[in-house]
């Protein structure tokens, strides 16, 4: 699974091993320090080339990610909104509608699935993973086990799921998944506390290392929740702190940056702030944060929508692509791609084709936004409705 590579550190200058030279004789009174190179063996995933290629494929021009990895409970809430029971038959029918949309691969490069969906097939027996591959869409998998209260914090959460992750990841790879997602959250109104930020960053880094060791490109997602009445400058401050911590621990865990993708929140004011920010302002703040914190080795930034309306999420993405960026700047949307689709479908077989066309409309709009060519003329009123839910959980 793994091969040995070597990181060479200058022992005299490394802050991690102090200023005492390994070449200085014990008891020597000389203050002159000699240098000596010290090699430490570091595990490097045998999947490295494949990881880099997978990440590049997902971060391809004009394409982004369709996130349909909602838990069964959350999917049930979506189905309930159109009067359907939460059972496997209805969940399978809805996911089949999405994953068998003809031409979807023109705009979508990856699809994040819930575990149930990874193993499901169409009613005709064709595996969903195969449906995706036929459209040149990379199958992905949600691997975290959800949020639980973080003891010792200010009513904050931490994300569970590291136990058994290696064996689960290996099985997901065999099933056809080639990338993974782990979502943790940071709350601005709750501080955030240093403990919560460190826990989020460390958990993401361990997950990323384990994923790469098993052939899955990790999507790194510390979501800065929209909850709160804080201004955009406060969001920027928190985002910079969180991402600094995340990349510190990614490096500590020897994660290959060329084989990861990021799923950040856009830098916006809190949802209850008295003033909304324009797409241009959001783009300016968000790109400022990314340029200060994200190495150009990372191939793709795939934004989450976080409760923005379908049109808001697309306008903001478009504003960020008005000039070249060091990374592929795109989308990994759930509600911002599915809201109109679900309401068009209404659980009726005769509406499947219309619902699939609605999905293509939203996917194409965000494809254009990734290219910086989107215009909002002609968007429906439904697409302009906000979807923020306070304390939202997947």
XYZ file of C-alpha atoms in Angstrom:
394
model
C 0.000 0.000 0.000
C 2.755 2.394 0.762
C 6.299 3.081 -0.302
C 9.089 4.946 1.439
C 10.222 8.407 0.409
C 12.495 10.725 2.283
C 12.223 14.262 3.583
C 15.610 15.838 4.204
C 15.702 18.373 6.988
C 18.561 20.681 7.917
C 19.077 19.814 11.555
C 20.725 23.094 12.465
C 17.936 25.254 11.116
C 14.833 23.189 11.847
C 12.586 24.701 14.482
C 11.189 21.222 15.129
C 14.473 19.705 16.314
C 15.925 22.802 17.915
C 19.173 24.638 17.399
C 21.451 21.978 18.898
C 23.404 20.440 16.033
C 23.479 16.690 15.706
C 27.087 17.116 14.623
C 28.275 18.771 17.876
C 30.276 16.510 20.199
C 28.819 15.967 23.676
C 30.543 18.178 26.226
C 32.198 20.322 23.568
C 32.674 23.925 24.632
C 32.765 25.108 21.044
C 29.887 27.371 20.072
C 30.426 26.664 16.386
C 27.577 24.549 15.068
C 28.120 22.093 12.278
C 25.352 20.998 9.971
C 24.366 17.521 9.050
C 21.495 16.321 6.925
C 19.104 13.975 8.646
C 16.680 11.794 6.690
C 13.333 10.726 8.087
C 11.303 8.014 6.331
C 7.812 9.224 5.413
C 5.035 7.054 4.024
C 3.908 8.142 0.581
C 0.738 6.636 -0.848
C 1.271 4.144 -3.652
C -1.807 5.749 -5.220
C -0.107 9.145 -5.616
C -0.182 9.343 -9.424
C -3.791 8.153 -9.519
C -4.815 10.650 -6.834
C -3.277 13.535 -8.759
C -4.981 12.441 -11.979
C -8.375 12.019 -10.264
C -8.160 15.484 -8.697
C -7.267 17.028 -12.060
C -10.163 15.234 -13.722
C -12.655 16.589 -11.199
C -11.135 20.076 -11.426
C -11.675 20.299 -15.190
C -12.826 23.484 -16.982
C -16.537 24.218 -16.903
C -17.389 21.371 -14.540
C -18.072 20.909 -10.837
C -19.485 18.489 -8.279
C -23.070 17.392 -7.629
C -23.417 16.668 -3.908
C -26.156 14.131 -3.167
C -24.604 12.723 -0.004
C -27.357 13.731 2.390
C -27.949 11.216 5.155
C -31.129 9.161 4.967
C -32.668 11.392 7.642
C -31.900 14.594 5.719
C -32.997 13.063 2.434
C -36.219 12.169 4.218
C -36.806 15.836 5.030
C -36.393 16.710 1.353
C -38.828 14.004 0.324
C -41.312 15.072 3.002
C -41.342 18.571 1.475
C -43.033 17.061 -1.597
C -45.243 14.641 0.342
C -43.192 11.439 -0.014
C -42.362 8.902 2.683
C -38.749 8.414 3.675
C -38.048 4.871 2.477
C -35.384 3.280 0.306
C -37.678 3.003 -2.708
C -38.327 6.754 -2.791
C -34.687 7.636 -2.046
C -33.574 5.333 -4.854
C -36.095 6.836 -7.271
C -34.930 10.375 -6.564
C -31.250 9.507 -6.825
C -31.902 7.624 -10.055
C -33.523 10.734 -11.472
C -30.393 12.735 -10.687
C -27.715 10.217 -11.650
C -29.253 9.124 -14.960
C -29.804 12.628 -16.341
C -28.661 12.503 -19.995
C -25.764 14.863 -20.736
C -25.017 15.600 -17.070
C -21.315 14.889 -17.550
C -20.928 17.963 -19.735
C -21.256 20.116 -16.602
C -20.607 17.718 -13.693
C -17.233 16.056 -13.090
C -17.911 14.342 -9.758
C -20.861 13.191 -7.654
C -20.680 12.721 -3.879
C -22.840 9.805 -2.783
C -24.162 8.562 0.532
C -23.111 4.996 1.368
C -26.546 3.603 0.532
C -26.388 5.177 -2.944
C -22.900 3.852 -3.707
C -24.282 0.310 -3.579
C -27.612 0.994 -5.317
C -28.660 0.388 -8.918
C -31.374 1.671 -11.236
C -34.660 -0.197 -11.381
C -33.221 -1.878 -14.512
C -30.249 -3.180 -12.524
C -27.518 -0.815 -13.733
C -25.253 0.258 -10.891
C -25.277 3.990 -10.189
C -21.461 3.961 -10.242
C -21.601 2.709 -13.838
C -24.184 5.354 -14.753
C -21.765 8.001 -13.545
C -18.757 6.530 -15.332
C -20.715 6.428 -18.583
C -21.079 10.215 -18.269
C -17.365 10.647 -17.378
C -18.373 11.602 -13.820
C -16.138 10.446 -10.954
C -18.039 8.702 -8.127
C -17.333 9.979 -4.605
C -18.425 8.981 -1.120
C -19.280 10.712 2.155
C -17.168 9.026 4.832
C -17.720 11.002 8.038
C -20.199 9.807 10.650
C -21.707 13.158 11.516
C -21.355 15.838 14.163
C -21.535 15.345 17.913
C -21.061 17.774 20.836
C -17.424 18.649 21.613
C -16.792 18.383 25.377
C -14.960 21.362 26.849
C -16.048 23.722 24.089
C -18.531 26.566 23.808
C -21.472 24.395 22.681
C -19.506 23.432 19.565
C -19.247 20.199 17.575
C -16.672 17.774 16.318
C -16.909 15.259 13.498
C -16.707 11.539 14.177
C -15.772 8.695 11.846
C -12.019 8.046 12.017
C -12.488 4.656 13.676
C -12.576 2.036 10.926
C -12.106 4.642 8.197
C -9.195 2.837 6.538
C -11.113 -0.411 6.048
C -14.267 1.421 4.930
C -12.269 3.501 2.451
C -10.695 0.386 0.976
C -14.160 -1.107 0.461
C -15.477 2.100 -1.106
C -12.544 2.071 -3.526
C -13.399 -1.514 -4.543
C -16.993 -0.406 -5.122
C -15.817 2.292 -7.532
C -15.479 5.460 -5.439
C -12.420 7.554 -6.249
C -12.817 10.525 -3.931
C -14.187 11.136 -0.452
C -15.806 13.885 1.573
C -15.603 14.722 5.275
C -17.632 17.674 6.519
C -16.927 19.364 9.804
C -18.242 22.761 10.889
C -17.071 25.893 12.680
C -19.545 28.284 14.296
C -18.708 31.986 14.405
C -21.306 32.883 17.109
C -19.836 30.163 19.356
C -16.370 31.717 19.224
C -15.043 29.679 17.617
C -12.907 28.259 20.397
C -9.288 27.284 19.771
C -10.245 23.745 20.797
C -12.968 23.487 18.148
C -10.721 24.872 15.405
C -7.879 22.513 16.289
C -10.195 19.507 16.508
C -11.713 20.338 13.110
C -8.307 20.771 11.484
C -6.763 17.650 13.013
C -9.758 15.468 12.125
C -9.707 16.684 8.527
C -5.974 16.019 8.245
C -6.196 12.477 9.626
C -9.132 11.716 7.329
C -7.234 13.131 4.332
C -4.158 11.024 5.028
C -6.211 7.853 5.483
C -8.200 8.535 2.307
C -5.089 9.027 0.200
C -3.550 5.865 1.626
C -6.562 3.983 0.269
C -6.790 5.597 -3.170
C -9.456 8.238 -2.480
C -8.926 11.933 -3.193
C -10.056 13.693 0.004
C -12.321 16.721 -0.192
C -11.342 18.893 2.772
C -14.414 20.724 4.117
C -14.348 22.852 7.255
C -17.646 24.675 6.764
C -17.848 28.135 8.344
C -21.555 28.182 9.141
C -23.696 31.086 7.943
C -25.442 31.269 11.319
C -25.019 34.624 13.082
C -25.324 38.389 12.661
C -21.582 39.050 12.252
C -20.121 41.105 9.412
C -18.005 39.875 6.524
C -14.741 41.006 8.141
C -15.372 38.707 11.081
C -16.046 35.801 8.716
C -12.753 36.526 6.954
C -10.881 36.536 10.265
C -12.324 33.172 11.282
C -11.834 31.600 7.849
C -8.166 32.608 7.772
C -7.613 31.114 11.214
C -9.356 27.866 10.321
C -7.582 27.352 7.004
C -4.181 28.177 8.500
C -4.742 25.443 11.063
C -6.036 22.993 8.459
C -3.009 23.328 6.201
C -0.624 23.104 9.143
C -2.049 19.725 10.110
C -2.362 18.527 6.494
C 1.371 19.077 6.185
C 2.025 17.401 9.549
C 0.190 14.340 8.252
C 2.165 14.274 4.970
C -0.935 14.784 2.823
C -0.144 15.234 -0.880
C -1.564 18.674 -1.726
C -1.751 17.869 -5.456
C -4.111 15.014 -4.592
C -6.739 16.878 -2.555
C -9.677 19.166 -3.264
C -11.086 21.849 -0.972
C -14.738 22.572 -0.225
C -14.751 25.909 1.590
C -17.563 28.246 2.502
C -17.639 31.529 0.651
C -16.668 34.484 2.831
C -20.002 36.214 3.440
C -21.673 38.108 6.282
C -23.690 36.045 8.749
C -27.162 35.150 7.512
C -28.743 37.503 10.085
C -26.439 40.454 9.397
C -28.319 43.661 8.588
C -26.562 44.169 5.247
C -26.089 41.704 2.413
C -22.845 41.712 0.458
C -22.720 41.941 -3.336
C -21.244 39.109 -5.426
C -18.246 41.342 -6.160
C -17.599 41.923 -2.445
C -17.986 38.239 -1.613
C -15.595 37.343 -4.421
C -13.026 39.883 -3.233
C -13.066 38.685 0.373
C -13.157 34.993 -0.526
C -10.292 35.156 -2.996
C -8.265 37.251 -0.553
C -8.648 34.537 2.056
C -7.764 31.752 -0.361
C -4.683 33.511 -1.720
C -3.424 34.035 1.828
C -3.962 30.439 2.916
C -4.159 27.930 0.038
C -1.014 26.765 -1.802
C -1.223 26.812 -5.616
C -0.341 23.095 -5.580
C -3.990 22.401 -4.650
C -5.776 21.701 -7.950
C -9.360 22.669 -7.117
C -11.553 24.830 -4.888
C -15.099 23.424 -4.981
C -17.352 25.792 -3.034
C -20.312 24.721 -0.935
C -23.484 26.791 -1.228
C -24.320 26.762 2.486
C -27.965 27.794 2.217
C -27.591 30.499 -0.415
C -30.281 30.580 -3.080
C -29.536 28.809 -6.342
C -28.986 32.129 -8.104
C -26.883 33.654 -5.290
C -24.506 30.693 -5.281
C -24.098 30.927 -9.051
C -23.636 34.717 -9.115
C -20.984 34.560 -6.396
C -19.085 31.797 -8.179
C -19.227 33.744 -11.420
C -17.791 36.842 -9.718
C -14.815 34.799 -8.510
C -13.984 33.701 -12.041
C -13.722 37.117 -13.683
C -9.932 36.864 -13.667
C -7.496 33.911 -13.567
C -6.973 32.107 -10.256
C -4.127 29.850 -9.064
C -6.600 26.963 -8.748
C -9.709 25.685 -10.504
C -12.521 27.605 -8.756
C -15.809 25.749 -9.058
C -18.785 24.310 -7.161
C -19.831 21.341 -5.050
C -23.492 22.162 -4.531
C -26.336 20.143 -3.037
C -29.393 22.310 -2.413
C -28.234 24.928 -4.922
C -28.442 22.297 -7.677
C -31.381 20.238 -6.398
C -34.001 22.604 -5.000
C -35.831 23.345 -8.264
C -35.333 19.755 -9.417
C -37.102 18.319 -6.380
C -40.021 20.716 -6.645
C -40.383 19.983 -10.356
C -40.390 16.219 -9.801
C -42.947 16.053 -6.958
C -42.415 12.285 -6.842
C -44.347 11.709 -10.085
C -42.915 9.502 -12.853
C -44.370 11.760 -15.535
C -42.281 14.668 -14.187
C -38.892 12.917 -14.328
C -37.895 14.324 -17.709
C -38.849 17.883 -16.708
C -36.950 17.515 -13.430
C -33.852 16.277 -15.263
C -34.050 19.267 -17.570
C -34.226 21.522 -14.496
C -31.051 19.865 -13.188
C -29.288 20.521 -16.492
C -30.349 24.176 -16.356
C -28.743 24.622 -12.937
C -25.686 22.557 -13.823
C -25.139 24.563 -17.013
C -25.571 27.858 -15.153
C -22.834 26.886 -12.699
C -20.668 25.567 -15.511
C -20.859 29.009 -17.097
C -20.095 30.582 -13.710
C -16.982 28.442 -13.424
C -15.911 29.916 -16.752
C -16.904 33.435 -15.659
C -19.609 33.673 -18.339
C -22.872 33.408 -16.366
C -25.696 35.953 -16.663
C -28.755 35.784 -14.391
C -31.335 36.929 -16.937
C -34.288 34.599 -17.221
C -33.814 32.843 -13.858
C -37.014 31.687 -12.177
C -38.313 33.169 -8.940
C -37.943 29.764 -7.290
C -34.220 29.787 -8.062
C -33.870 33.133 -6.302
C -35.308 31.939 -2.974
C -32.821 31.588 -0.099
C -32.428 28.179 1.530
C -30.641 29.057 4.749
C -31.704 26.920 7.728
C -30.374 27.868 11.146
C -28.398 25.006 12.688
C -28.623 22.991 9.452
C -27.333 19.408 9.621
C -26.720 16.838 6.904
